[in-house]
mmCIF file of C-alpha atoms in Angstrom:
data_model
loop_
_atom_site.group_PDB
_atom_site.id
_atom_site.type_symbol
_atom_site.label_atom_id
_atom_site.label_comp_id
_atom_site.label_asym_id
_atom_site.label_seq_id
_atom_site.Cartn_x
_atom_site.Cartn_y
_atom_site.Cartn_z
ATOM 1 C CA UNK S 500 -41.626 188.375 40.124
ATOM 2 C CA UNK S 501 -44.596 189.585 38.073
ATOM 3 C CA UNK S 502 -45.467 187.767 34.962
ATOM 4 C CA UNK S 503 -45.569 189.700 31.705
ATOM 5 C CA UNK S 504 -48.829 191.176 30.289
ATOM 6 C CA UNK S 505 -50.339 189.846 27.164
ATOM 7 C CA UNK S 506 -52.469 192.197 25.109
ATOM 8 C CA UNK S 507 -55.615 191.545 23.013
ATOM 9 C CA UNK S 508 -55.354 191.441 19.272
ATOM 10 C CA UNK S 509 -57.405 192.852 16.440
ATOM 11 C CA UNK S 510 -57.588 191.369 12.940
ATOM 12 C CA UNK S 511 -57.762 194.555 10.812
ATOM 13 C CA UNK S 512 -57.899 192.525 7.589
ATOM 14 C CA UNK S 513 -58.108 188.874 6.625
ATOM 15 C CA UNK S 514 -60.964 187.369 8.725
ATOM 16 C CA UNK S 515 -62.100 184.120 7.126
ATOM 17 C CA UNK S 516 -60.033 185.017 3.998
ATOM 18 C CA UNK S 517 -56.860 183.762 5.648
ATOM 19 C CA UNK S 518 -58.363 180.294 5.724
ATOM 20 C CA UNK S 519 -58.303 180.524 1.917
ATOM 21 C CA UNK S 520 -54.815 182.097 1.624
ATOM 22 C CA UNK S 521 -55.665 185.751 1.573
ATOM 23 C CA UNK S 522 -53.339 188.210 3.234
ATOM 24 C CA UNK S 523 -54.045 189.229 6.817
ATOM 25 C CA UNK S 524 -53.029 192.162 9.035
ATOM 26 C CA UNK S 525 -53.261 191.696 12.790
ATOM 27 C CA UNK S 526 -52.286 194.202 15.440
ATOM 28 C CA UNK S 527 -52.015 194.121 19.220
ATOM 29 C CA UNK S 528 -54.525 196.149 21.154
ATOM 30 C CA UNK S 529 -53.238 197.152 24.604
ATOM 31 C CA UNK S 530 -56.499 198.436 26.057
ATOM 32 C CA UNK S 531 -57.282 194.856 26.992
ATOM 33 C CA UNK S 532 -54.717 192.569 28.624
ATOM 34 C CA UNK S 533 -54.173 189.465 30.750
ATOM 35 C CA UNK S 534 -51.456 187.933 32.980
ATOM 36 C CA UNK S 535 -50.911 184.754 34.962
ATOM 37 C CA UNK S 536 -51.171 185.270 38.731
ATOM 38 C CA UNK S 537 -51.496 183.322 42.005
ATOM 39 C CA UNK S 538 -54.106 183.861 44.599
ATOM 40 C CA UNK S 539 -56.012 182.054 47.353
ATOM 41 C CA UNK S 540 -58.959 181.838 44.763
ATOM 42 C CA UNK S 541 -61.329 183.654 47.092
ATOM 43 C CA UNK S 542 -63.284 185.278 44.207
ATOM 44 C CA UNK S 543 -65.528 183.354 41.816
ATOM 45 C CA UNK S 544 -63.684 184.729 38.815
ATOM 46 C CA UNK S 545 -60.353 183.465 40.049
ATOM 47 C CA UNK S 546 -61.712 180.038 41.056
ATOM 48 C CA UNK S 547 -63.465 179.644 37.599
ATOM 49 C CA UNK S 548 -60.259 180.563 35.875
ATOM 50 C CA UNK S 549 -58.234 178.143 37.961
ATOM 51 C CA UNK S 550 -60.720 175.328 37.070
ATOM 52 C CA UNK S 551 -60.526 176.134 33.415
ATOM 53 C CA UNK S 552 -56.781 176.012 33.630
ATOM 54 C CA UNK S 553 -57.022 172.541 35.191
ATOM 55 C CA UNK S 554 -59.041 171.274 32.179
ATOM 56 C CA UNK S 555 -56.804 173.048 29.706
ATOM 57 C CA UNK S 556 -53.677 171.555 31.226
ATOM 58 C CA UNK S 557 -55.212 168.072 30.786
ATOM 59 C CA UNK S 558 -55.751 168.887 27.099
ATOM 60 C CA UNK S 559 -52.124 170.100 26.727
ATOM 61 C CA UNK S 560 -50.871 166.733 27.992
ATOM 62 C CA UNK S 561 -52.470 165.136 24.843
ATOM 63 C CA UNK S 562 -50.602 167.332 22.458
ATOM 64 C CA UNK S 563 -47.365 165.995 20.673
ATOM 65 C CA UNK S 564 -45.408 169.245 20.259
ATOM 66 C CA UNK S 565 -42.033 169.236 18.535
ATOM 67 C CA UNK S 566 -38.948 169.174 20.733
ATOM 68 C CA UNK S 567 -38.254 172.876 20.226
ATOM 69 C CA UNK S 568 -41.608 173.796 21.646
ATOM 70 C CA UNK S 569 -42.293 171.394 24.497
ATOM 71 C CA UNK S 570 -44.111 172.592 27.636
ATOM 72 C CA UNK S 571 -43.371 171.757 31.246
ATOM 73 C CA UNK S 572 -46.842 170.547 31.995
ATOM 74 C CA UNK S 573 -45.863 169.228 35.395
ATOM 75 C CA UNK S 574 -44.852 172.693 36.505
ATOM 76 C CA UNK S 575 -48.067 174.079 35.116
ATOM 77 C CA UNK S 576 -50.195 171.534 36.975
ATOM 78 C CA UNK S 577 -48.318 172.160 40.181
ATOM 79 C CA UNK S 578 -48.866 175.933 39.800
ATOM 80 C CA UNK S 579 -52.562 175.400 39.081
ATOM 81 C CA UNK S 580 -52.889 173.407 42.343
ATOM 82 C CA UNK S 581 -51.168 176.305 44.113
ATOM 83 C CA UNK S 582 -53.737 178.864 42.971
ATOM 84 C CA UNK S 583 -52.642 179.900 39.458
ATOM 85 C CA UNK S 584 -55.334 181.815 37.459
ATOM 86 C CA UNK S 585 -55.425 184.064 34.394
ATOM 87 C CA UNK S 586 -56.208 187.638 35.443
ATOM 88 C CA UNK S 587 -57.667 189.216 32.236
ATOM 89 C CA UNK S 588 -60.017 192.028 31.253
ATOM 90 C CA UNK S 589 -60.128 190.820 27.663
ATOM 91 C CA UNK S 590 -63.863 190.201 26.838
ATOM 92 C CA UNK S 591 -64.657 186.698 25.721
ATOM 93 C CA UNK S 592 -66.609 186.259 22.522
ATOM 94 C CA UNK S 593 -65.709 189.732 21.215
ATOM 95 C CA UNK S 594 -63.160 188.866 18.592
ATOM 96 C CA UNK S 595 -60.213 190.352 20.330
ATOM 97 C CA UNK S 596 -58.231 187.283 21.298
ATOM 98 C CA UNK S 597 -59.117 186.298 24.871
ATOM 99 C CA UNK S 598 -57.990 182.647 24.314
ATOM 100 C CA UNK S 599 -54.944 183.816 22.316
ATOM 101 C CA UNK S 600 -53.612 185.897 25.255
ATOM 102 C CA UNK S 601 -53.954 182.901 27.565
ATOM 103 C CA UNK S 602 -52.252 180.577 25.194
ATOM 104 C CA UNK S 603 -49.382 183.051 24.749
ATOM 105 C CA UNK S 604 -49.025 183.487 28.499
ATOM 106 C CA UNK S 605 -48.862 179.849 29.205
ATOM 107 C CA UNK S 606 -46.343 179.243 26.405
ATOM 108 C CA UNK S 607 -44.115 182.034 27.588
ATOM 109 C CA UNK S 608 -44.064 180.819 31.195
ATOM 110 C CA UNK S 609 -43.954 177.009 30.625
ATOM 111 C CA UNK S 610 -42.054 176.434 27.355
ATOM 112 C CA UNK S 611 -38.929 174.471 28.072
ATOM 113 C CA UNK S 612 -36.732 176.215 25.427
ATOM 114 C CA UNK S 613 -37.100 180.045 26.013
ATOM 115 C CA UNK S 614 -37.551 182.146 22.905
ATOM 116 C CA UNK S 615 -36.918 185.856 22.544
ATOM 117 C CA UNK S 616 -39.740 187.427 20.530
ATOM 118 C CA UNK S 617 -37.341 190.234 19.426
ATOM 119 C CA UNK S 618 -35.157 187.917 17.393
ATOM 120 C CA UNK S 619 -37.324 184.931 16.296
ATOM 121 C CA UNK S 620 -36.486 183.975 12.716
ATOM 122 C CA UNK S 621 -39.165 184.064 10.006
ATOM 123 C CA UNK S 622 -38.911 180.169 9.850
ATOM 124 C CA UNK S 623 -39.433 179.892 13.654
ATOM 125 C CA UNK S 624 -42.320 182.371 13.464
ATOM 126 C CA UNK S 625 -44.086 179.939 11.112
ATOM 127 C CA UNK S 626 -43.435 176.922 13.430
ATOM 128 C CA UNK S 627 -44.557 178.876 16.430
ATOM 129 C CA UNK S 628 -47.792 179.752 14.659
ATOM 130 C CA UNK S 629 -48.448 176.092 14.053
ATOM 131 C CA UNK S 630 -47.699 175.142 17.743
ATOM 132 C CA UNK S 631 -50.081 177.937 18.870
ATOM 133 C CA UNK S 632 -52.698 176.612 16.458
ATOM 134 C CA UNK S 633 -52.568 173.257 18.274
ATOM 135 C CA UNK S 634 -52.673 174.808 21.656
ATOM 136 C CA UNK S 635 -55.593 177.097 20.778
ATOM 137 C CA UNK S 636 -57.615 174.346 19.127
ATOM 138 C CA UNK S 637 -58.922 173.475 22.575
ATOM 139 C CA UNK S 638 -60.957 176.692 22.524
ATOM 140 C CA UNK S 639 -62.228 176.853 18.932
ATOM 141 C CA UNK S 640 -62.018 173.329 17.473
ATOM 142 C CA UNK S 641 -59.645 174.606 14.731
ATOM 143 C CA UNK S 642 -57.222 177.570 15.050
ATOM 144 C CA UNK S 643 -54.723 179.167 12.734
ATOM 145 C CA UNK S 644 -52.524 180.053 15.710
ATOM 146 C CA UNK S 645 -52.491 183.683 14.669
ATOM 147 C CA UNK S 646 -54.222 185.163 17.736
ATOM 148 C CA UNK S 647 -51.716 183.713 20.239
ATOM 149 C CA UNK S 648 -48.817 184.583 17.915
ATOM 150 C CA UNK S 649 -49.892 188.296 17.899
ATOM 151 C CA UNK S 650 -50.353 188.219 21.701
ATOM 152 C CA UNK S 651 -46.962 186.608 22.217
ATOM 153 C CA UNK S 652 -45.005 188.781 19.811
ATOM 154 C CA UNK S 653 -46.867 191.986 20.723
ATOM 155 C CA UNK S 654 -46.165 193.317 17.287
ATOM 156 C CA UNK S 655 -48.215 193.870 14.112
ATOM 157 C CA UNK S 656 -47.927 190.855 11.843
ATOM 158 C CA UNK S 657 -48.521 190.682 8.106
ATOM 159 C CA UNK S 658 -49.704 187.279 6.892
ATOM 160 C CA UNK S 659 -48.488 187.048 3.280
ATOM 161 C CA UNK S 660 -50.102 183.664 2.705
ATOM 162 C CA UNK S 661 -50.507 180.333 4.401
ATOM 163 C CA UNK S 662 -46.837 179.748 4.326
ATOM 164 C CA UNK S 663 -45.319 183.096 5.033
ATOM 165 C CA UNK S 664 -45.736 185.809 7.662
ATOM 166 C CA UNK S 665 -43.503 188.587 9.051
ATOM 167 C CA UNK S 666 -43.397 191.453 11.396
ATOM 168 C CA UNK S 667 -44.513 194.712 9.872
ATOM 169 C CA UNK S 668 -44.613 198.441 10.764
ATOM 170 C CA UNK S 669 -47.967 200.171 10.893
ATOM 171 C CA UNK S 670 -47.900 203.803 9.779
ATOM 172 C CA UNK S 671 -47.735 206.210 12.795
ATOM 173 C CA UNK S 672 -51.205 207.151 13.893
ATOM 174 C CA UNK S 673 -51.373 210.905 13.800
ATOM 175 C CA UNK S 674 -54.117 213.040 15.348
ATOM 176 C CA UNK S 675 -56.019 213.460 12.126
ATOM 177 C CA UNK S 676 -59.798 213.452 11.450
ATOM 178 C CA UNK S 677 -59.801 209.803 10.318
ATOM 179 C CA UNK S 678 -60.043 206.781 12.644
ATOM 180 C CA UNK S 679 -60.292 203.049 13.021
ATOM 181 C CA UNK S 680 -62.806 202.234 15.731
ATOM 182 C CA UNK S 681 -64.660 199.404 17.453
ATOM 183 C CA UNK S 682 -68.423 199.202 17.871
ATOM 184 C CA UNK S 683 -69.885 197.031 20.550
ATOM 185 C CA UNK S 684 -72.736 194.921 19.099
ATOM 186 C CA UNK S 685 -74.076 194.364 22.587
ATOM 187 C CA UNK S 686 -73.934 190.553 22.289
ATOM 188 C CA UNK S 687 -71.138 188.019 22.634
ATOM 189 C CA UNK S 688 -70.272 185.845 19.626
ATOM 190 C CA UNK S 689 -68.988 182.291 19.484
ATOM 191 C CA UNK S 690 -66.231 181.549 16.987
ATOM 192 C CA UNK S 691 -66.975 177.855 16.417
ATOM 193 C CA UNK S 692 -70.531 178.169 14.943
ATOM 194 C CA UNK S 693 -69.485 181.109 12.779
ATOM 195 C CA UNK S 694 -66.550 179.127 11.285
ATOM 196 C CA UNK S 695 -69.019 176.263 10.677
ATOM 197 C CA UNK S 696 -71.316 178.612 8.763
ATOM 198 C CA UNK S 697 -68.293 179.752 6.676
ATOM 199 C CA UNK S 698 -67.306 176.131 5.791
ATOM 200 C CA UNK S 699 -70.879 175.387 4.847
ATOM 201 C CA UNK S 700 -70.870 178.369 2.474
ATOM 202 C CA UNK S 701 -67.543 177.240 1.056
ATOM 203 C CA UNK S 702 -69.216 174.051 -0.203
ATOM 204 C CA UNK S 703 -70.993 176.160 -2.884
ATOM 205 C CA UNK S 704 -68.939 176.900 -5.937
ATOM 206 C CA UNK S 705 -70.441 180.398 -6.403
ATOM 207 C CA UNK S 706 -69.319 181.493 -2.879
ATOM 208 C CA UNK S 707 -65.825 180.033 -3.311
ATOM 209 C CA UNK S 708 -65.501 181.862 -6.634
ATOM 210 C CA UNK S 709 -66.576 185.289 -5.256
ATOM 211 C CA UNK S 710 -64.445 184.881 -2.190
ATOM 212 C CA UNK S 711 -61.339 184.224 -4.271
ATOM 213 C CA UNK S 712 -62.068 186.676 -7.072
ATOM 214 C CA UNK S 713 -63.534 189.585 -5.080
ATOM 215 C CA UNK S 714 -63.111 189.358 -1.200
ATOM 216 C CA UNK S 715 -59.519 188.395 -1.345
ATOM 217 C CA UNK S 716 -58.709 190.991 -3.997
ATOM 218 C CA UNK S 717 -60.267 193.821 -2.070
ATOM 219 C CA UNK S 718 -58.814 192.579 1.227
ATOM 220 C CA UNK S 719 -55.184 192.443 -0.045
ATOM 221 C CA UNK S 720 -55.564 195.786 -1.809
ATOM 222 C CA UNK S 721 -56.746 197.373 1.562
ATOM 223 C CA UNK S 722 -53.711 195.981 3.366
ATOM 224 C CA UNK S 723 -51.268 197.200 0.673
ATOM 225 C CA UNK S 724 -52.780 200.647 0.621
ATOM 226 C CA UNK S 725 -53.032 200.946 4.447
ATOM 227 C CA UNK S 726 -49.327 199.978 5.000
ATOM 228 C CA UNK S 727 -48.346 202.606 2.365
ATOM 229 C CA UNK S 728 -50.785 205.084 4.072
ATOM 230 C CA UNK S 729 -52.318 205.642 0.611
ATOM 231 C CA UNK S 730 -55.800 206.568 1.805
ATOM 232 C CA UNK S 731 -57.713 207.096 -1.505
ATOM 233 C CA UNK S 732 -57.226 203.528 -2.784
ATOM 234 C CA UNK S 733 -57.617 202.316 0.778
ATOM 235 C CA UNK S 734 -61.036 203.642 1.207
ATOM 236 C CA UNK S 735 -62.040 202.735 -2.339
ATOM 237 C CA UNK S 736 -61.257 199.070 -1.747
ATOM 238 C CA UNK S 737 -62.577 199.194 1.791
ATOM 239 C CA UNK S 738 -66.019 200.193 0.504
ATOM 240 C CA UNK S 739 -66.009 197.196 -1.872
ATOM 241 C CA UNK S 740 -64.902 194.917 0.915
ATOM 242 C CA UNK S 741 -67.618 196.229 3.304
ATOM 243 C CA UNK S 742 -70.215 195.795 0.588
ATOM 244 C CA UNK S 743 -69.156 192.309 -0.188
ATOM 245 C CA UNK S 744 -69.326 191.360 3.489
ATOM 246 C CA UNK S 745 -72.742 192.837 3.796
ATOM 247 C CA UNK S 746 -73.938 190.658 0.857
ATOM 248 C CA UNK S 747 -72.061 187.456 1.728
ATOM 249 C CA UNK S 748 -71.393 187.462 5.455
ATOM 250 C CA UNK S 749 -74.934 188.224 6.384
ATOM 251 C CA UNK S 750 -75.223 185.378 9.038
ATOM 252 C CA UNK S 751 -72.051 186.602 10.734
ATOM 253 C CA UNK S 752 -73.353 190.301 11.108
ATOM 254 C CA UNK S 753 -75.288 190.778 14.382
ATOM 255 C CA UNK S 754 -78.818 192.032 13.755
ATOM 256 C CA UNK S 755 -78.262 195.162 15.778
ATOM 257 C CA UNK S 756 -75.596 196.211 13.181
ATOM 258 C CA UNK S 757 -77.458 195.548 9.857
ATOM 259 C CA UNK S 758 -78.936 199.000 9.536
ATOM 260 C CA UNK S 759 -75.874 201.006 10.483
ATOM 261 C CA UNK S 760 -73.765 198.815 8.231
ATOM 262 C CA UNK S 761 -75.901 199.793 5.206
ATOM 263 C CA UNK S 762 -76.103 203.388 6.393
ATOM 264 C CA UNK S 763 -72.282 203.651 6.271
ATOM 265 C CA UNK S 764 -72.278 202.200 2.729
ATOM 266 C CA UNK S 765 -75.014 204.486 1.546
ATOM 267 C CA UNK S 766 -73.587 207.678 2.991
ATOM 268 C CA UNK S 767 -69.792 206.889 2.589
ATOM 269 C CA UNK S 768 -69.368 208.408 6.092
ATOM 270 C CA UNK S 769 -67.846 205.190 7.448
ATOM 271 C CA UNK S 770 -67.450 201.588 6.470
ATOM 272 C CA UNK S 771 -67.865 198.493 8.701
ATOM 273 C CA UNK S 772 -66.377 195.055 8.648
ATOM 274 C CA UNK S 773 -66.224 192.023 10.911
ATOM 275 C CA UNK S 774 -63.813 191.952 13.789
ATOM 276 C CA UNK S 775 -62.810 188.312 13.965
ATOM 277 C CA UNK S 776 -65.406 185.751 13.212
ATOM 278 C CA UNK S 777 -68.431 187.926 13.879
ATOM 279 C CA UNK S 778 -71.767 186.674 15.211
ATOM 280 C CA UNK S 779 -71.504 189.309 18.052
ATOM 281 C CA UNK S 780 -68.779 191.138 19.940
ATOM 282 C CA UNK S 781 -67.000 193.981 18.225
ATOM 283 C CA UNK S 782 -67.442 195.322 14.691
ATOM 284 C CA UNK S 783 -64.645 197.296 13.089
ATOM 285 C CA UNK S 784 -65.346 200.777 11.700
ATOM 286 C CA UNK S 785 -63.222 202.951 9.333
ATOM 287 C CA UNK S 786 -63.827 206.586 8.639
ATOM 288 C CA UNK S 787 -62.125 209.682 7.259
ATOM 289 C CA UNK S 788 -64.133 211.889 9.532
ATOM 290 C CA UNK S 789 -64.653 210.331 12.982
ATOM 291 C CA UNK S 790 -66.654 213.295 14.351
ATOM 292 C CA UNK S 791 -69.208 212.886 11.589
ATOM 293 C CA UNK S 792 -69.297 208.988 11.904
ATOM 294 C CA UNK S 793 -69.660 209.331 15.734
ATOM 295 C CA UNK S 794 -72.750 211.452 15.366
ATOM 296 C CA UNK S 795 -74.318 209.010 12.949
ATOM 297 C CA UNK S 796 -73.570 206.091 15.245
ATOM 298 C CA UNK S 797 -75.102 207.767 18.290
ATOM 299 C CA UNK S 798 -76.385 205.152 20.791
ATOM 300 C CA UNK S 799 -73.600 202.610 20.050
ATOM 301 C CA UNK S 800 -70.676 202.179 22.315
ATOM 302 C CA UNK S 801 -67.426 202.961 20.370
ATOM 303 C CA UNK S 802 -63.722 202.783 21.050
ATOM 304 C CA UNK S 803 -61.130 204.466 18.851
ATOM 305 C CA UNK S 804 -58.088 202.258 18.237
ATOM 306 C CA UNK S 805 -56.147 204.267 15.710
ATOM 307 C CA UNK S 806 -56.151 207.901 14.343
ATOM 308 C CA UNK S 807 -54.836 209.102 11.046
#
């Protein structure tokens, strides 16, 4: 029997802000995916993955998960000794949830009480997010659990605040001129150091104030307008959000992206924002005229993820 596929995820809105109770909107991205498989571990990729799983299974034995969410670690370890590995094309350090997909795959296969993602209650969604946060903390030091939850549910999720989240419908992407797209910064990023920079910034009162009074306001307004497909207020707030990030998230923006970030703001042809923690990997782009934006971003590798 083949194991299910787990897709990558993209945080459209809410990066860093969710730590401070902003809304978040996270969607699955099926271009990248991973699944658990068995092999004779002949390739270096498979062998390395298997070794990482061995270390990860040791970490999982230290977790004290609630009874509803316990894992059969013995079966996992047994499978690892028989050649289990995670076959994935999700790039690591690109902000699209490589560790989240692995956590979701392990939970799905080795959780003792099987859940059906189609009918999980809102309350259990919240509990599951917390469990996933513990499981993913191995990779990042601290995790909200959102990435694995998206990968596990394979549905867009709206984070209303720290306490509440729910499934949500994204407006149908139609073949219009507008697009949401990814830009490859050309370097990988590490989540841990970026989050450390954010928490250092949070120690200053001025940054805390502008995050709460400006970033979170623009972020939440973008989510509300996008879900209503109300594009004028969406792009108005998106420009403010992009400008705020350019001013305040400077250490998280890869150097290769500085100039084109400002070019977008100055020309209004497109707006950029971080995809995940930043520091490298992908950057998110939004435009009302993709053909025009594409020409202005010549030389950068791009992937369209949504048309409108």
